[in-house]
Amino acid sequence: MAEKLKITKLKTGKDRISSLPEQAINKILGSLSIRDAISMSFLSKGWRYKWRSMSDLIFHSDSFSRSERGPPSSFTRIYLSKVHRILFLHRGDIQMFKFHSSGSEVINSEVDLWLVYLVVASVQQLCEEDGTSLSTSDEFWNDQRNFSFSSFDNLKEFDITDVHGSKSELRFIKYILGKAPLLEVSKIKRLEDNSIW
């Protein structure tokens, strides 16, 4: 029997994991960190783009290896660039987008582009974790085309912590809340007093 299995494997060129249904493969990838899921693309040609259909995109500062050389600001730029590239290459719906950048100020123009990607990907959960300041650029608000694209029709949960209370942050929050007709849960926590709005 073992010899027969070996012969079958050689004839088909597939291993057991690659033969699993797409739903099972997505579940396996979903249990891995984003870095490990992307690393799976090196297994074989069949796995090359599997990560691109992951439904949960969870980014932490340790999602990618940190070079000991260079200042922290350099790492932040590289990290944000990788998040942007992953969103750009992703195909399919996103159930959860969770982002944390260890207290770094996120570049506003990056958030502008992320919003467009997340709307197209029908995001259902949008979460920002401790220490990240998310806001959009003034250019985003001045460009009327941004108000004509689809709303967050599928967004059911919006969770943002450590809100600093800046005008751009509050405008960002108001924009998200106004564009989410199916929103069921929204958690907005202020930085100063840990109060939830």
mmCIF file of C-alpha atoms in Angstrom:
data_model
loop_
_atom_site.group_PDB
_atom_site.id
_atom_site.type_symbol
_atom_site.label_atom_id
_atom_site.label_comp_id
_atom_site.label_asym_id
_atom_site.label_seq_id
_atom_site.Cartn_x
_atom_site.Cartn_y
_atom_site.Cartn_z
ATOM 1 C CA MET A 1 0.000 0.000 0.000
ATOM 2 C CA ALA A 2 2.819 2.433 0.885
ATOM 3 C CA GLU A 3 4.483 1.803 -2.473
ATOM 4 C CA LYS A 4 1.203 2.470 -4.261
ATOM 5 C CA LEU A 5 0.834 5.833 -2.456
ATOM 6 C CA LYS A 6 4.368 6.833 -3.417
ATOM 7 C CA ILE A 7 3.696 6.005 -7.055
ATOM 8 C CA THR A 8 0.437 7.972 -7.015
ATOM 9 C CA LYS A 9 2.221 10.968 -5.529
ATOM 10 C CA LEU A 10 4.876 10.840 -8.234
ATOM 11 C CA LYS A 11 2.288 10.569 -10.999
ATOM 12 C CA THR A 12 0.120 13.464 -9.810
ATOM 13 C CA GLY A 13 2.955 15.632 -8.513
ATOM 14 C CA LYS A 14 0.806 16.760 -5.568
ATOM 15 C CA ASP A 15 1.127 16.251 -1.859
ATOM 16 C CA ARG A 16 -1.781 15.722 0.531
ATOM 17 C CA ILE A 17 -2.039 19.340 1.627
ATOM 18 C CA SER A 18 -2.180 20.695 -1.926
ATOM 19 C CA SER A 19 -5.020 18.270 -2.651
ATOM 20 C CA LEU A 20 -7.192 19.701 0.131
ATOM 21 C CA PRO A 21 -10.263 21.769 -0.766
ATOM 22 C CA GLU A 22 -9.706 25.529 -1.119
ATOM 23 C CA GLN A 23 -11.678 26.218 2.074
ATOM 24 C CA ALA A 24 -9.382 23.939 4.109
ATOM 25 C CA ILE A 25 -6.251 25.548 2.642
ATOM 26 C CA ASN A 26 -7.589 29.016 3.526
ATOM 27 C CA LYS A 27 -8.225 27.824 7.092
ATOM 28 C CA ILE A 28 -4.613 26.602 7.350
ATOM 29 C CA LEU A 29 -3.284 29.907 6.004
ATOM 30 C CA GLY A 30 -5.589 31.838 8.340
ATOM 31 C CA SER A 31 -4.022 30.179 11.366
ATOM 32 C CA LEU A 32 -0.569 31.457 10.358
ATOM 33 C CA SER A 33 0.939 34.908 10.708
ATOM 34 C CA ILE A 34 0.915 36.962 7.511
ATOM 35 C CA ARG A 35 4.676 36.453 7.165
ATOM 36 C CA ASP A 36 4.369 32.657 7.463
ATOM 37 C CA ALA A 37 1.394 32.535 5.094
ATOM 38 C CA ILE A 38 3.365 34.392 2.432
ATOM 39 C CA SER A 39 6.353 32.109 3.060
ATOM 40 C CA MET A 40 4.109 29.167 2.152
ATOM 41 C CA SER A 41 4.205 30.449 -1.424
ATOM 42 C CA PHE A 42 7.694 28.952 -1.717
ATOM 43 C CA LEU A 43 6.387 25.398 -1.244
ATOM 44 C CA SER A 44 5.411 24.918 -4.858
ATOM 45 C CA LYS A 45 3.937 26.694 -7.874
ATOM 46 C CA GLY A 46 0.487 25.655 -6.699
ATOM 47 C CA TRP A 47 0.973 27.537 -3.431
ATOM 48 C CA ARG A 48 2.499 30.645 -4.979
ATOM 49 C CA TYR A 49 -0.576 32.852 -4.802
ATOM 50 C CA LYS A 50 -2.666 31.082 -2.150
ATOM 51 C CA TRP A 51 -2.009 33.812 0.449
ATOM 52 C CA ARG A 52 -3.610 36.377 -1.856
ATOM 53 C CA SER A 53 -7.082 35.092 -0.999
ATOM 54 C CA MET A 54 -6.699 35.081 2.809
ATOM 55 C CA SER A 55 -9.813 36.523 4.428
ATOM 56 C CA ASP A 56 -8.092 37.880 7.565
ATOM 57 C CA LEU A 57 -5.187 40.306 7.196
ATOM 58 C CA ILE A 58 -3.664 40.952 10.616
ATOM 59 C CA PHE A 59 -0.597 43.177 10.724
ATOM 60 C CA HIS A 60 1.631 43.718 13.753
ATOM 61 C CA SER A 61 5.056 45.335 13.809
ATOM 62 C CA ASP A 62 6.544 41.864 14.191
ATOM 63 C CA SER A 63 4.705 40.586 11.099
ATOM 64 C CA PHE A 64 7.914 41.067 9.143
ATOM 65 C CA SER A 65 11.507 40.548 10.179
ATOM 66 C CA ARG A 66 13.200 43.632 11.528
ATOM 67 C CA SER A 67 16.696 44.470 10.466
ATOM 68 C CA GLU A 68 18.865 45.546 13.371
ATOM 69 C CA ARG A 69 20.530 48.056 11.073
ATOM 70 C CA GLY A 70 18.879 51.382 10.500
ATOM 71 C CA PRO A 71 16.669 53.671 12.594
ATOM 72 C CA PRO A 72 13.130 52.741 13.716
ATOM 73 C CA SER A 73 11.675 55.266 11.237
ATOM 74 C CA SER A 74 13.262 53.282 8.412
ATOM 75 C CA PHE A 75 11.619 50.094 9.705
ATOM 76 C CA THR A 76 8.245 51.873 9.908
ATOM 77 C CA ARG A 77 8.505 52.999 6.273
ATOM 78 C CA ILE A 78 9.402 49.474 5.147
ATOM 79 C CA TYR A 79 6.620 47.968 7.271
ATOM 80 C CA LEU A 80 3.977 50.337 5.880
ATOM 81 C CA SER A 81 5.243 49.676 2.369
ATOM 82 C CA LYS A 82 4.803 45.921 2.892
ATOM 83 C CA VAL A 83 1.267 46.369 4.240
ATOM 84 C CA HIS A 84 0.450 48.503 1.208
ATOM 85 C CA ARG A 85 1.958 45.954 -1.210
ATOM 86 C CA ILE A 86 0.038 43.071 0.385
ATOM 87 C CA LEU A 87 -3.242 44.981 0.108
ATOM 88 C CA PHE A 88 -2.464 45.828 -3.513
ATOM 89 C CA LEU A 89 -1.749 42.178 -4.405
ATOM 90 C CA HIS A 90 -4.632 40.704 -2.396
ATOM 91 C CA ARG A 91 -7.559 39.264 -4.341
ATOM 92 C CA GLY A 92 -10.951 38.490 -2.916
ATOM 93 C CA ASP A 93 -12.944 39.671 0.058
ATOM 94 C CA ILE A 94 -11.360 40.659 3.356
ATOM 95 C CA GLN A 95 -13.277 39.643 6.438
ATOM 96 C CA MET A 96 -10.895 41.301 8.925
ATOM 97 C CA PHE A 97 -8.246 43.989 8.518
ATOM 98 C CA LYS A 98 -6.352 44.535 11.770
ATOM 99 C CA PHE A 99 -3.438 46.925 11.982
ATOM 100 C CA HIS A 100 -0.909 47.810 14.675
ATOM 101 C CA SER A 101 2.263 49.795 14.216
ATOM 102 C CA SER A 102 3.708 50.153 17.739
ATOM 103 C CA GLY A 103 2.775 53.756 18.271
ATOM 104 C CA SER A 104 4.039 54.942 14.911
ATOM 105 C CA GLU A 105 2.199 57.647 13.045
ATOM 106 C CA VAL A 106 0.836 56.066 9.903
ATOM 107 C CA ILE A 107 1.426 58.047 6.751
ATOM 108 C CA ASN A 108 -1.907 59.617 5.834
ATOM 109 C CA SER A 109 -1.547 58.990 2.108
ATOM 110 C CA GLU A 110 -1.168 55.264 2.879
ATOM 111 C CA VAL A 111 -4.475 55.255 4.777
ATOM 112 C CA ASP A 112 -6.151 56.996 1.820
ATOM 113 C CA LEU A 113 -5.165 54.112 -0.459
ATOM 114 C CA TRP A 114 -5.978 51.461 2.154
ATOM 115 C CA LEU A 115 -9.550 52.767 2.395
ATOM 116 C CA VAL A 116 -10.053 52.295 -1.331
ATOM 117 C CA TYR A 117 -8.658 48.725 -1.178
ATOM 118 C CA LEU A 118 -10.797 47.854 1.842
ATOM 119 C CA VAL A 119 -13.995 49.120 0.218
ATOM 120 C CA VAL A 120 -13.316 47.063 -2.920
ATOM 121 C CA ALA A 121 -12.499 43.992 -0.777
ATOM 122 C CA SER A 122 -15.818 44.305 1.128
ATOM 123 C CA VAL A 123 -14.100 44.426 4.536
ATOM 124 C CA GLN A 124 -16.313 43.286 7.437
ATOM 125 C CA GLN A 125 -14.085 44.100 10.431
ATOM 126 C CA LEU A 126 -11.757 47.091 10.593
ATOM 127 C CA CYS A 127 -9.577 47.141 13.707
ATOM 128 C CA GLU A 128 -6.735 49.406 14.751
ATOM 129 C CA GLU A 129 -4.779 48.398 17.827
ATOM 130 C CA ASP A 130 -3.034 50.311 20.612
ATOM 131 C CA GLY A 131 -0.759 53.126 19.683
ATOM 132 C CA THR A 132 -1.559 53.592 16.022
ATOM 133 C CA SER A 133 -2.832 56.936 14.856
ATOM 134 C CA LEU A 134 -4.938 56.507 11.742
ATOM 135 C CA SER A 135 -6.162 59.457 9.762
ATOM 136 C CA THR A 136 -6.520 60.500 6.170
ATOM 137 C CA SER A 137 -4.717 63.288 4.347
ATOM 138 C CA ASP A 138 -6.234 66.667 3.515
ATOM 139 C CA GLU A 139 -5.937 65.709 -0.163
ATOM 140 C CA PHE A 140 -8.325 62.817 0.491
ATOM 141 C CA TRP A 141 -11.017 65.210 1.705
ATOM 142 C CA ASN A 142 -10.388 67.712 -1.094
ATOM 143 C CA ASP A 143 -10.816 65.062 -3.814
ATOM 144 C CA GLN A 144 -14.578 64.699 -4.334
ATOM 145 C CA ARG A 145 -14.095 61.358 -6.113
ATOM 146 C CA ASN A 146 -13.440 59.777 -2.707
ATOM 147 C CA PHE A 147 -17.019 60.496 -1.703
ATOM 148 C CA SER A 148 -18.507 58.925 -4.800
ATOM 149 C CA PHE A 149 -16.985 55.450 -4.382
ATOM 150 C CA SER A 150 -18.944 52.689 -2.684
ATOM 151 C CA SER A 151 -19.475 52.758 1.028
ATOM 152 C CA PHE A 152 -18.347 50.114 3.506
ATOM 153 C CA ASP A 153 -21.473 48.097 2.682
ATOM 154 C CA ASN A 154 -20.294 44.972 4.523
ATOM 155 C CA LEU A 155 -18.519 46.543 7.513
ATOM 156 C CA LYS A 156 -20.003 45.088 10.696
ATOM 157 C CA GLU A 157 -17.310 45.915 13.253
ATOM 158 C CA PHE A 158 -15.135 49.008 13.684
ATOM 159 C CA ASP A 159 -12.635 48.993 16.557
ATOM 160 C CA ILE A 160 -10.112 51.768 17.114
ATOM 161 C CA THR A 161 -8.118 52.346 20.301
ATOM 162 C CA ASP A 162 -5.928 55.136 21.616
ATOM 163 C CA VAL A 163 -7.668 57.892 19.678
ATOM 164 C CA HIS A 164 -5.644 61.058 20.146
ATOM 165 C CA GLY A 165 -8.572 63.333 19.292
ATOM 166 C CA SER A 166 -6.940 65.204 16.423
ATOM 167 C CA LYS A 167 -9.211 66.793 13.848
ATOM 168 C CA SER A 168 -8.023 64.434 11.100
ATOM 169 C CA GLU A 169 -8.565 61.349 13.304
ATOM 170 C CA LEU A 170 -12.086 62.395 14.249
ATOM 171 C CA ARG A 171 -12.894 63.179 10.621
ATOM 172 C CA PHE A 172 -11.595 59.707 9.664
ATOM 173 C CA ILE A 173 -13.792 58.015 12.313
ATOM 174 C CA LYS A 174 -16.861 60.019 11.307
ATOM 175 C CA TYR A 175 -16.261 59.123 7.665
ATOM 176 C CA ILE A 176 -16.023 55.377 8.398
ATOM 177 C CA LEU A 177 -19.122 55.398 10.619
ATOM 178 C CA GLY A 178 -21.098 57.343 8.006
ATOM 179 C CA LYS A 179 -20.204 54.880 5.245
ATOM 180 C CA ALA A 180 -21.140 51.654 7.087
ATOM 181 C CA PRO A 181 -24.900 50.966 6.910
ATOM 182 C CA LEU A 182 -24.615 47.446 8.414
ATOM 183 C CA LEU A 183 -22.339 48.395 11.317
ATOM 184 C CA GLU A 184 -23.229 46.344 14.409
ATOM 185 C CA VAL A 185 -20.272 47.004 16.740
ATOM 186 C CA SER A 186 -18.137 50.114 17.055
ATOM 187 C CA LYS A 187 -15.534 50.548 19.779
ATOM 188 C CA ILE A 188 -13.688 53.839 19.927
ATOM 189 C CA LYS A 189 -11.344 54.351 22.874
ATOM 190 C CA ARG A 190 -9.681 57.661 23.765
ATOM 191 C CA LEU A 191 -6.000 57.719 24.624
ATOM 192 C CA GLU A 192 -6.129 60.070 27.633
ATOM 193 C CA ASP A 193 -8.766 58.517 29.835
ATOM 194 C CA ASN A 194 -9.391 55.093 28.266
ATOM 195 C CA SER A 195 -13.056 56.021 27.920
ATOM 196 C CA ILE A 196 -15.053 54.298 25.222
ATOM 197 C CA TRP A 197 -17.240 56.433 22.968
#
